[in-house]
Coordinates of N, CA and C in Angstrom, one line a residue:
Chain B
E1 N -10.7 -0.4 14.5 CA -9.4 -0.4 13.7 C -8.3 -0.6 14.7
V2 N -7.4 -1.5 14.4 CA -6.2 -1.7 15.3 C -5.3 -0.5 15.1
Q3 N -4.8 0.0 16.2 CA -3.8 1.1 16.2 C -2.8 0.9 17.3
L4 N -1.5 1.1 16.9 CA -0.4 1.1 17.9 C 0.3 2.4 17.7
V5 N 0.5 3.2 18.8 CA 1.1 4.5 18.7 C 2.3 4.5 19.7
E6 N 3.5 4.6 19.2 CA 4.7 4.7 20.0 C 5.0 6.2 20.4
S7 N 5.7 6.3 21.5 CA 6.2 7.6 21.9 C 7.4 7.4 22.8
G8 N 8.1 8.5 23.1 CA 9.2 8.5 24.1 C 10.6 8.5 23.5
G9 N 10.6 8.5 22.2 CA 11.9 8.5 21.5 C 12.6 9.9 21.7
G10 N 13.8 10.0 21.3 CA 14.5 11.3 21.4 C 16.0 11.1 21.4
L11 N 16.7 12.2 21.7 CA 18.2 12.2 21.7 C 18.7 12.0 23.1
V12 N 19.6 11.1 23.3 CA 20.1 10.8 24.6 C 21.6 10.5 24.5
Q13 N 22.3 10.8 25.6 CA 23.8 10.6 25.5 C 24.1 9.1 25.8
S14 N 25.2 8.7 25.3 CA 25.7 7.3 25.6 C 25.7 7.0 27.1
G15 N 25.2 5.9 27.5 CA 25.1 5.6 28.9 C 23.8 6.0 29.6
G16 N 23.0 6.8 28.9 CA 21.8 7.3 29.4 C 20.6 6.3 29.3
S17 N 19.4 6.7 29.7 CA 18.2 5.9 29.7 C 17.1 6.6 29.0
L18 N 16.2 5.8 28.6 CA 15.0 6.2 27.9 C 13.9 5.2 28.1
R19 N 12.6 5.7 28.2 CA 11.5 4.7 28.3 C 10.6 5.0 27.1
L20 N 10.4 4.0 26.3 CA 9.4 4.0 25.2 C 8.1 3.5 25.6
S21 N 7.0 4.1 25.0 CA 5.7 3.6 25.3 C 5.0 3.3 24.0
C22 N 4.0 2.4 24.0 CA 3.2 2.1 22.9 C 1.8 1.9 23.4
V23 N 0.9 2.7 22.9 CA -0.5 2.7 23.3 C -1.3 1.9 22.2
A24 N -2.1 0.9 22.6 CA -2.8 0.1 21.7 C -4.3 0.5 21.8
S25 N -5.0 0.3 20.7 CA -6.5 0.5 20.6 C -7.0 -0.4 19.5
G26 N -8.3 -0.6 19.6 CA -9.0 -1.4 18.5 C -9.0 -2.9 18.7
F27 N -8.4 -3.3 19.8 CA -8.4 -4.8 20.0 C -8.2 -5.0 21.6
I28 N -8.5 -6.2 22.0 CA -8.4 -6.6 23.4 C -6.9 -6.8 23.7
F29 N -6.2 -5.7 24.2 CA -4.8 -5.7 24.3 C -4.3 -6.9 25.2
S30 N -4.9 -7.2 26.3 CA -4.4 -8.2 27.2 C -4.4 -9.6 26.6
S31 N -5.1 -9.8 25.5 CA -5.1 -11.1 24.9 C -4.0 -11.3 23.9
F32 N -3.2 -10.3 23.6 CA -2.2 -10.5 22.6 C -0.8 -10.3 23.1
E33 N 0.1 -11.1 22.5 CA 1.5 -11.0 22.8 C 2.0 -9.8 22.0
M34 N 3.1 -9.1 22.6 CA 3.6 -7.9 22.0 C 5.1 -7.9 21.9
N35 N 5.6 -7.1 21.0 CA 7.1 -7.1 20.7 C 7.6 -5.7 20.5
W36 N 8.9 -5.5 20.6 CA 9.6 -4.4 20.1 C 10.5 -4.8 19.0
V37 N 10.6 -4.1 17.9 CA 11.4 -4.4 16.8 C 12.1 -3.0 16.5
R38 N 13.4 -3.1 16.1 CA 14.1 -1.8 15.8 C 14.7 -1.9 14.4
Q39 N 15.0 -0.7 13.9 CA 15.7 -0.6 12.6 C 16.6 0.6 12.6
A40 N 17.9 0.3 12.6 CA 18.9 1.3 12.5 C 18.8 2.1 11.2
P41 N 19.3 3.3 11.2 CA 19.2 4.1 9.9 C 19.8 3.4 8.7
G42 N 19.0 3.2 7.7 CA 19.5 2.5 6.5 C 19.8 1.0 6.6
K43 N 19.4 0.4 7.7 CA 19.7 -1.0 7.9 C 18.4 -1.8 8.0
G44 N 18.6 -3.1 8.2 CA 17.4 -4.0 8.3 C 16.8 -4.0 9.6
L45 N 15.8 -5.0 9.7 CA 15.0 -5.1 10.9 C 15.6 -6.0 12.0
E46 N 15.5 -5.7 13.2 CA 16.0 -6.5 14.3 C 15.0 -6.6 15.4
W47 N 14.6 -7.8 15.7 CA 13.7 -8.1 16.8 C 14.4 -7.8 18.1
V48 N 13.8 -7.1 19.1 CA 14.4 -6.7 20.3 C 13.9 -7.4 21.5
S49 N 12.5 -7.5 21.6 CA 12.0 -8.1 22.9 C 10.5 -8.5 22.6
Y50 N 10.1 -9.5 23.5 CA 8.8 -10.1 23.4 C 8.2 -10.1 24.8
I51 N 6.8 -10.0 24.9 CA 6.2 -10.2 26.2 C 4.8 -10.9 26.0
S52 N 4.5 -11.8 26.8 CA 3.2 -12.5 26.7 C 2.1 -11.6 27.2
G53 N 0.9 -12.1 26.9 CA -0.3 -11.3 27.3 C -0.4 -11.0 28.8
P54 N -0.2 -12.0 29.6 CA -0.3 -11.7 31.1 C 1.0 -11.3 31.7
S55 N 2.1 -11.1 30.8 CA 3.4 -10.6 31.2 C 4.2 -11.7 31.9
R56 N 3.8 -13.0 31.9 CA 4.5 -14.0 32.6 C 5.8 -14.4 31.9
T57 N 5.9 -14.2 30.6 CA 7.0 -14.6 29.8 C 7.6 -13.4 29.0
T58 N 8.9 -13.2 29.1 CA 9.6 -12.2 28.3 C 10.8 -12.8 27.7
Y59 N 11.2 -12.3 26.6 CA 12.4 -12.7 25.9 C 13.1 -11.4 25.4
Y60 N 14.4 -11.5 25.2 CA 15.2 -10.4 24.7 C 16.3 -10.9 23.7
A61 N 16.6 -10.0 22.8 CA 17.7 -10.3 21.9 C 19.0 -10.2 22.7
D62 N 20.0 -10.9 22.3 CA 21.3 -10.9 23.1 C 21.9 -9.5 23.1
S63 N 21.6 -8.7 22.1 CA 22.2 -7.4 22.0 C 21.7 -6.4 23.0
V64 N 20.5 -6.7 23.7 CA 20.0 -5.8 24.6 C 19.7 -6.4 26.0
K65 N 20.0 -7.7 26.1 CA 19.8 -8.4 27.4 C 20.6 -7.8 28.5
G66 N 19.9 -7.6 29.6 CA 20.5 -7.0 30.8 C 20.5 -5.5 30.8
R67 N 20.1 -4.9 29.6 CA 20.1 -3.4 29.6 C 18.6 -2.9 29.3
F68 N 17.8 -3.7 28.6 CA 16.5 -3.3 28.3 C 15.5 -4.2 29.1
T69 N 14.3 -3.6 29.4 CA 13.3 -4.3 30.1 C 11.9 -4.0 29.4
I70 N 11.3 -5.0 29.0 CA 9.9 -4.9 28.4 C 8.9 -5.1 29.5
S71 N 7.8 -4.4 29.4 CA 6.7 -4.5 30.4 C 5.4 -4.0 29.7
R72 N 4.3 -4.3 30.4 CA 3.0 -3.8 29.9 C 2.1 -3.6 31.0
D73 N 1.1 -2.7 30.8 CA 0.0 -2.4 31.7 C -1.3 -2.6 31.0
N74 N -1.8 -3.8 31.2 CA -3.0 -4.1 30.4 C -4.2 -3.2 30.7
A75 N -4.2 -2.7 31.9 CA -5.3 -1.8 32.3 C -5.2 -0.5 31.5
K76 N -4.0 -0.1 31.1 CA -3.8 1.1 30.3 C -3.6 0.8 28.8
N77 N -3.8 -0.4 28.4 CA -3.5 -0.8 27.0 C -2.2 -0.3 26.5
S78 N -1.2 -0.5 27.4 CA 0.2 0.1 27.1 C 1.3 -0.9 27.2
L79 N 2.2 -0.8 26.3 CA 3.5 -1.6 26.2 C 4.6 -0.6 26.5
Y80 N 5.7 -1.1 27.2 CA 6.8 -0.2 27.5 C 8.1 -0.9 27.1
L81 N 9.1 -0.1 26.9 CA 10.5 -0.6 26.8 C 11.4 0.4 27.6
Q82 N 11.9 -0.1 28.7 CA 12.9 0.7 29.5 C 14.3 0.4 29.0
M83 N 14.9 1.4 28.5 CA 16.3 1.2 27.9 C 17.3 1.9 28.7
N84 N 18.2 1.1 29.3 CA 19.3 1.7 30.1 C 20.7 1.4 29.5
S85 N 21.7 2.1 30.0 CA 23.0 1.9 29.5 C 23.1 2.0 27.9
L86 N 22.4 3.0 27.4 CA 22.3 3.1 25.9 C 23.7 3.3 25.2
R87 N 23.8 2.7 24.1 CA 25.0 2.8 23.3 C 24.7 3.4 21.9
A88 N 25.7 3.9 21.2 CA 25.5 4.4 19.9 C 24.8 3.4 19.0
E89 N 25.1 2.2 19.1 CA 24.5 1.1 18.2 C 23.0 0.8 18.5
D90 N 22.5 1.5 19.6 CA 21.1 1.4 19.9 C 20.3 2.4 19.1
T91 N 20.9 3.3 18.4 CA 20.3 4.3 17.6 C 19.4 3.6 16.5
A92 N 18.1 3.9 16.5 CA 17.2 3.2 15.6 C 15.8 3.7 15.7
V93 N 15.0 3.4 14.7 CA 13.5 3.6 14.9 C 13.0 2.3 15.6
Y94 N 12.3 2.5 16.7 CA 11.8 1.4 17.5 C 10.3 1.3 17.2
Y95 N 9.9 0.1 16.8 CA 8.5 -0.2 16.5 C 7.9 -1.2 17.6
C96 N 6.6 -0.9 18.0 CA 5.9 -2.0 18.7 C 5.1 -2.8 17.6
A97 N 5.0 -4.1 17.9 CA 4.3 -4.9 16.9 C 3.6 -6.0 17.6
R98 N 2.4 -6.3 17.2 CA 1.5 -7.3 17.8 C 1.7 -8.7 17.2
D99 N 1.6 -9.7 18.0 CA 1.5 -11.1 17.5 C 0.0 -11.5 17.6
R100 N -0.4 -12.4 16.7 CA -1.6 -13.2 17.0 C -1.3 -14.6 16.9
P101 N -2.1 -15.6 17.4 CA -1.7 -17.0 17.4 C -1.1 -17.5 16.1
Q102 N 0.1 -17.9 16.1 CA 0.8 -18.5 15.0 C 1.2 -17.5 13.9
V103 N 0.9 -16.2 14.2 CA 1.2 -15.1 13.2 C 2.0 -14.0 13.9
P104 N 3.2 -13.8 13.5 CA 4.0 -12.7 14.1 C 3.8 -11.4 13.5
F105 N 3.9 -10.3 14.3 CA 3.9 -8.9 13.8 C 2.8 -8.6 12.8
D106 N 1.6 -8.9 13.1 CA 0.5 -8.6 12.1 C 0.1 -7.2 12.1
F107 N 0.4 -6.4 13.2 CA 0.2 -5.0 13.2 C 1.4 -4.3 13.8
W108 N 1.8 -3.1 13.2 CA 2.9 -2.4 13.7 C 2.5 -0.9 14.0
G109 N 3.2 -0.3 14.9 CA 3.1 1.1 15.1 C 3.9 1.9 14.0
Q110 N 3.9 3.2 14.1 CA 4.5 4.0 13.1 C 6.0 4.2 13.5
G111 N 6.4 3.8 14.7 CA 7.8 3.9 15.1 C 8.1 5.2 15.8
T112 N 9.2 5.1 16.7 CA 9.7 6.3 17.4 C 11.2 6.2 17.3
L113 N 11.9 7.3 17.0 CA 13.3 7.4 16.7 C 14.1 7.6 18.0
V114 N 15.0 6.7 18.3 CA 15.9 6.9 19.4 C 17.3 7.2 18.8
T115 N 17.9 8.3 19.2 CA 19.3 8.6 18.8 C 20.2 8.7 20.0
V116 N 21.2 7.9 20.0 CA 22.2 7.9 21.1 C 23.5 8.5 20.6
S117 N 23.8 9.6 21.3 CA 25.0 10.3 20.9 C 26.2 9.9 21.7
S118 N 27.3 9.7 21.0 CA 28.5 9.3 21.7 C 29.5 10.5 22.0
Chain I
D1 N 21.7 -18.5 17.6 CA 20.5 -18.0 16.9 C 20.4 -18.5 15.5
I2 N 19.2 -18.6 15.0 CA 19.0 -19.1 13.6 C 19.3 -17.9 12.7
Q3 N 20.2 -18.1 11.7 CA 20.5 -17.1 10.7 C 19.6 -17.2 9.5
M4 N 19.2 -16.1 9.0 CA 18.3 -16.1 7.8 C 19.1 -15.3 6.7
T5 N 19.2 -15.9 5.5 CA 19.9 -15.3 4.4 C 19.0 -15.2 3.2
Q6 N 18.8 -14.0 2.8 CA 18.0 -13.7 1.6 C 18.9 -13.5 0.4
S7 N 18.3 -13.9 -0.8 CA 18.9 -13.6 -2.1 C 17.9 -13.3 -3.1
P8 N 18.2 -12.3 -4.1 CA 19.3 -11.5 -4.0 C 19.2 -10.3 -3.0
S9 N 20.2 -9.5 -2.9 CA 20.0 -8.3 -2.0 C 19.3 -7.2 -2.7
T10 N 19.5 -7.1 -4.0 CA 18.8 -6.1 -4.8 C 18.3 -6.8 -6.1
L11 N 17.2 -6.4 -6.6 CA 16.6 -7.0 -7.7 C 16.0 -5.9 -8.6
S12 N 16.4 -5.8 -9.8 CA 15.8 -4.8 -10.7 C 14.8 -5.5 -11.6
A13 N 13.6 -5.0 -11.7 CA 12.6 -5.6 -12.5 C 11.6 -4.6 -13.1
S14 N 10.8 -5.0 -14.0 CA 9.9 -4.2 -14.7 C 8.4 -4.5 -14.3
V15 N 7.5 -3.6 -14.4 CA 6.1 -3.9 -14.2 C 5.7 -5.0 -15.1
G16 N 5.0 -6.0 -14.4 CA 4.5 -7.2 -15.1 C 5.5 -8.4 -15.0
D17 N 6.7 -8.2 -14.5 CA 7.6 -9.3 -14.4 C 7.2 -10.2 -13.2
R18 N 7.6 -11.5 -13.4 CA 7.4 -12.4 -12.3 C 8.7 -12.3 -11.4
V19 N 8.6 -12.1 -10.1 CA 9.7 -11.9 -9.3 C 9.8 -13.0 -8.2
T20 N 11.0 -13.5 -7.9 CA 11.1 -14.5 -6.9 C 12.3 -14.1 -6.0
I21 N 12.0 -14.2 -4.7 CA 13.0 -13.9 -3.7 C 13.2 -15.2 -2.8
T22 N 14.4 -15.5 -2.5 CA 14.7 -16.7 -1.8 C 15.2 -16.4 -0.4
C23 N 14.8 -17.2 0.6 CA 15.3 -17.0 2.0 C 15.7 -18.4 2.5
R24 N 16.9 -18.5 3.0 CA 17.4 -19.7 3.6 C 17.7 -19.6 5.1
A25 N 17.3 -20.6 5.8 CA 17.5 -20.7 7.3 C 18.7 -21.5 7.6
S26 N 19.4 -21.2 8.6 CA 20.7 -21.9 9.0 C 20.3 -23.3 9.6
Q27 N 19.1 -23.5 10.0 CA 18.6 -24.8 10.5 C 17.1 -24.9 10.2
S28 N 16.6 -26.1 10.3 CA 15.2 -26.2 10.0 C 14.3 -25.4 10.9
I29 N 13.3 -24.7 10.2 CA 12.3 -23.9 10.9 C 10.9 -24.4 10.6
S30 N 10.8 -25.6 10.1 CA 9.5 -26.1 9.6 C 8.9 -25.1 8.7
K31 N 7.7 -24.6 9.0 CA 7.0 -23.6 8.2 C 6.9 -22.3 8.9
W32 N 7.7 -22.1 10.0 CA 7.5 -20.9 10.8 C 8.3 -19.7 10.2
L33 N 7.8 -19.2 9.0 CA 8.4 -18.2 8.3 C 7.4 -17.2 7.8
A34 N 7.7 -15.9 7.9 CA 6.9 -14.8 7.5 C 7.6 -13.9 6.5
W35 N 6.9 -13.2 5.7 CA 7.4 -12.2 4.7 C 6.8 -10.9 5.0
Y36 N 7.6 -9.8 4.9 CA 7.1 -8.5 5.1 C 7.5 -7.6 3.9
Q37 N 6.7 -6.6 3.6 CA 7.1 -5.5 2.7 C 7.3 -4.3 3.4
Q38 N 8.3 -3.5 3.1 CA 8.5 -2.2 3.7 C 8.8 -1.2 2.7
K39 N 8.1 0.0 2.8 CA 8.4 1.1 1.9 C 9.2 2.2 2.7
P40 N 9.9 3.0 2.1 CA 10.7 4.0 2.8 C 9.9 4.9 3.8
G41 N 10.4 5.0 5.0 CA 9.8 5.8 6.0 C 8.5 5.2 6.6
K42 N 8.2 4.0 6.3 CA 7.0 3.3 6.8 C 7.3 2.1 7.6
A43 N 6.4 1.6 8.4 CA 6.6 0.4 9.1 C 6.4 -0.8 8.1
P44 N 7.0 -1.9 8.4 CA 6.8 -3.1 7.6 C 5.3 -3.5 7.6
N45 N 5.0 -4.3 6.6 CA 3.6 -4.8 6.4 C 3.7 -6.3 6.2
L46 N 2.9 -7.1 7.0 CA 2.9 -8.5 6.9 C 2.3 -8.9 5.6
L47 N 2.9 -9.8 4.8 CA 2.4 -10.3 3.6 C 2.0 -11.8 3.7
I48 N 2.9 -12.6 4.2 CA 2.7 -14.0 4.3 C 3.1 -14.5 5.7
Y49 N 2.4 -15.5 6.2 CA 2.8 -16.1 7.5 C 2.7 -17.6 7.3
K50 N 3.4 -18.3 8.2 CA 3.5 -19.8 8.1 C 3.8 -20.3 6.7
A51 N 4.8 -19.6 6.2 CA 5.4 -19.9 4.9 C 4.6 -19.6 3.6
S52 N 3.3 -19.9 3.7 CA 2.5 -19.9 2.5 C 1.1 -19.3 2.7
N53 N 0.8 -18.8 3.9 CA -0.6 -18.2 4.1 C -0.6 -16.7 3.9
L54 N -1.5 -16.3 3.0 CA -1.6 -14.9 2.6 C -2.4 -14.2 3.7
E55 N -1.8 -13.1 4.2 CA -2.4 -12.3 5.2 C -3.6 -11.6 4.5
S56 N -4.7 -11.4 5.3 CA -5.9 -10.7 4.8 C -5.6 -9.4 4.2
G57 N -6.1 -9.1 3.1 CA -6.0 -7.8 2.5 C -4.8 -7.7 1.5
V58 N -3.9 -8.7 1.5 CA -2.8 -8.7 0.7 C -3.1 -9.3 -0.7
P59 N -2.7 -8.6 -1.8 CA -3.1 -9.1 -3.1 C -2.7 -10.5 -3.4
S60 N -3.5 -11.2 -4.2 CA -3.2 -12.6 -4.5 C -2.0 -12.8 -5.4
R61 N -1.4 -11.7 -6.0 CA -0.2 -11.9 -6.8 C 1.0 -12.3 -5.9
F62 N 0.9 -12.1 -4.6 CA 1.9 -12.5 -3.7 C 1.7 -13.9 -3.2
S63 N 2.7 -14.8 -3.2 CA 2.6 -16.1 -2.7 C 3.9 -16.5 -2.1
G64 N 3.8 -17.5 -1.2 CA 5.0 -18.0 -0.5 C 5.0 -19.5 -0.5
S65 N 6.2 -20.1 -0.5 CA 6.3 -21.5 -0.5 C 7.6 -21.9 0.3
G66 N 7.7 -23.2 0.6 CA 8.9 -23.8 1.2 C 8.6 -24.3 2.6
S67 N 9.6 -25.0 3.1 CA 9.6 -25.6 4.4 C 11.0 -26.0 4.8
G68 N 11.2 -26.2 6.0 CA 12.5 -26.6 6.4 C 13.5 -25.5 6.5
T69 N 14.4 -25.4 5.4 CA 15.4 -24.4 5.4 C 15.3 -23.5 4.2
E70 N 14.5 -23.8 3.2 CA 14.4 -23.0 2.0 C 13.0 -22.5 1.7
F71 N 12.9 -21.2 1.4 CA 11.6 -20.6 1.2 C 11.7 -19.6 0.1
T72 N 10.6 -19.4 -0.6 CA 10.5 -18.3 -1.6 C 9.3 -17.5 -1.5
L73 N 9.4 -16.2 -1.9 CA 8.3 -15.3 -2.0 C 8.3 -15.0 -3.5
T74 N 7.1 -15.1 -4.1 CA 6.9 -14.8 -5.5 C 5.8 -13.8 -5.7
I75 N 6.2 -12.8 -6.6 CA 5.2 -11.8 -7.0 C 4.9 -12.2 -8.5
S76 N 3.7 -12.6 -8.8 CA 3.4 -13.2 -10.1 C 3.5 -12.1 -11.2
S77 N 3.1 -10.9 -10.9 CA 3.1 -9.9 -11.9 C 3.3 -8.5 -11.2
L78 N 4.6 -8.1 -11.2 CA 5.0 -6.9 -10.4 C 4.2 -5.7 -10.8
Q79 N 3.7 -5.0 -9.8 CA 2.9 -3.8 -10.0 C 3.7 -2.6 -9.5
P80 N 3.4 -1.4 -9.9 CA 4.1 -0.2 -9.4 C 4.2 0.0 -7.9
D81 N 3.1 -0.5 -7.2 CA 3.1 -0.4 -5.8 C 4.0 -1.4 -5.1
D82 N 4.6 -2.3 -5.8 CA 5.4 -3.4 -5.2 C 6.8 -3.1 -5.1
F83 N 7.3 -1.9 -5.6 CA 8.7 -1.6 -5.5 C 8.9 -1.1 -4.1
A84 N 9.7 -2.0 -3.4 CA 9.9 -1.9 -1.9 C 11.0 -2.8 -1.5
T85 N 11.2 -2.9 -0.2 CA 12.1 -3.9 0.3 C 11.4 -5.0 1.0
Y86 N 11.8 -6.2 0.8 CA 11.1 -7.4 1.4 C 12.0 -8.1 2.4
Y87 N 11.4 -8.5 3.5 CA 12.2 -9.2 4.5 C 11.5 -10.5 4.8
C88 N 12.3 -11.6 5.0 CA 11.8 -12.8 5.6 C 12.1 -12.8 7.1
Q89 N 11.4 -13.6 7.8 CA 11.6 -13.6 9.3 C 11.2 -15.0 9.8
Q90 N 12.1 -15.6 10.6 CA 11.7 -16.9 11.2 C 11.2 -16.7 12.6
Y91 N 10.2 -17.5 13.0 CA 9.6 -17.5 14.3 C 9.5 -18.9 14.9
S92 N 10.5 -19.7 14.5 CA 10.6 -21.0 15.1 C 11.2 -21.0 16.5
S93 N 12.1 -20.1 16.7 CA 12.6 -19.9 18.1 C 12.2 -18.6 18.7
Y94 N 12.3 -18.5 20.0 CA 11.8 -17.3 20.6 C 12.7 -16.1 20.1
S95 N 13.9 -16.3 19.8 CA 14.8 -15.3 19.2 C 14.5 -15.1 17.7
R96 N 13.5 -14.3 17.4 CA 13.1 -14.2 16.0 C 14.2 -13.4 15.2
T97 N 14.5 -13.9 14.0 CA 15.5 -13.2 13.2 C 15.0 -13.0 11.8
F98 N 15.4 -11.8 11.3 CA 15.1 -11.4 9.9 C 16.2 -11.7 9.0
G99 N 15.8 -11.8 7.7 CA 16.8 -11.8 6.7 C 17.3 -10.3 6.5
Q100 N 18.3 -10.1 5.7 CA 18.9 -8.8 5.5 C 18.1 -7.9 4.6
G101 N 17.1 -8.5 3.9 CA 16.3 -7.7 3.1 C 16.6 -7.8 1.6
T102 N 15.6 -7.7 0.7 CA 15.8 -7.6 -0.7 C 15.1 -6.4 -1.2
K103 N 15.8 -5.5 -1.8 CA 15.2 -4.3 -2.4 C 14.8 -4.6 -3.9
V104 N 13.6 -4.4 -4.2 CA 13.1 -4.5 -5.5 C 12.9 -3.1 -6.1
D105 N 13.7 -2.8 -7.1 CA 13.7 -1.5 -7.7 C 13.3 -1.6 -9.2
I106 N 13.2 -0.4 -9.8 CA 12.7 -0.3 -11.2 C 13.9 -0.5 -12.1
K107 N 13.7 -1.4 -13.1 CA 14.7 -1.7 -14.1 C 14.8 -0.6 -15.1

């Protein structure tokens, strides 16, 4: 059974940093592209970042470029999001989500809440 | 970035109704469109990919159509479990964008 479990969320002050983790199981993690998607309270979905299986390619939303870094450790079946210079508008539930060929976000984690206080 | 616009924002319907949600892209995305269902406090769930392909395990009352810039999600006969928010999402460009969502509630 495919499972994605996020952790690392919490309350942080504006300007601070946080590192989110997503542990995968039930599939060959290194073979799949992965993403982070967020959802501010009461708002819609926003794609944040993408990383290819071997980590050679990464992409970021303009809203986080230069502040967030996506990475993965295929030996640990883990995906990460390092978030620096956090702002109040980064407050959201952060989900990790898997891609499969030609299919986006076919599995999602349960999400982890990040709250940035100003 | 490619902008995605859904309509309507809210839809009130009854069990058994046929429901259609529209999604428009600001430029052609061929068939690179997905639809998701989200219930309160839960992660989204993939329903349709590549505009018209039903994800495994999704009931056949859900269907998708369209290409280019105009797409639709249809629920042929609304069931109690279908009251939720629905999002379209383009994946034609690396910067994937979602529509603003359509909430389907009980009439």
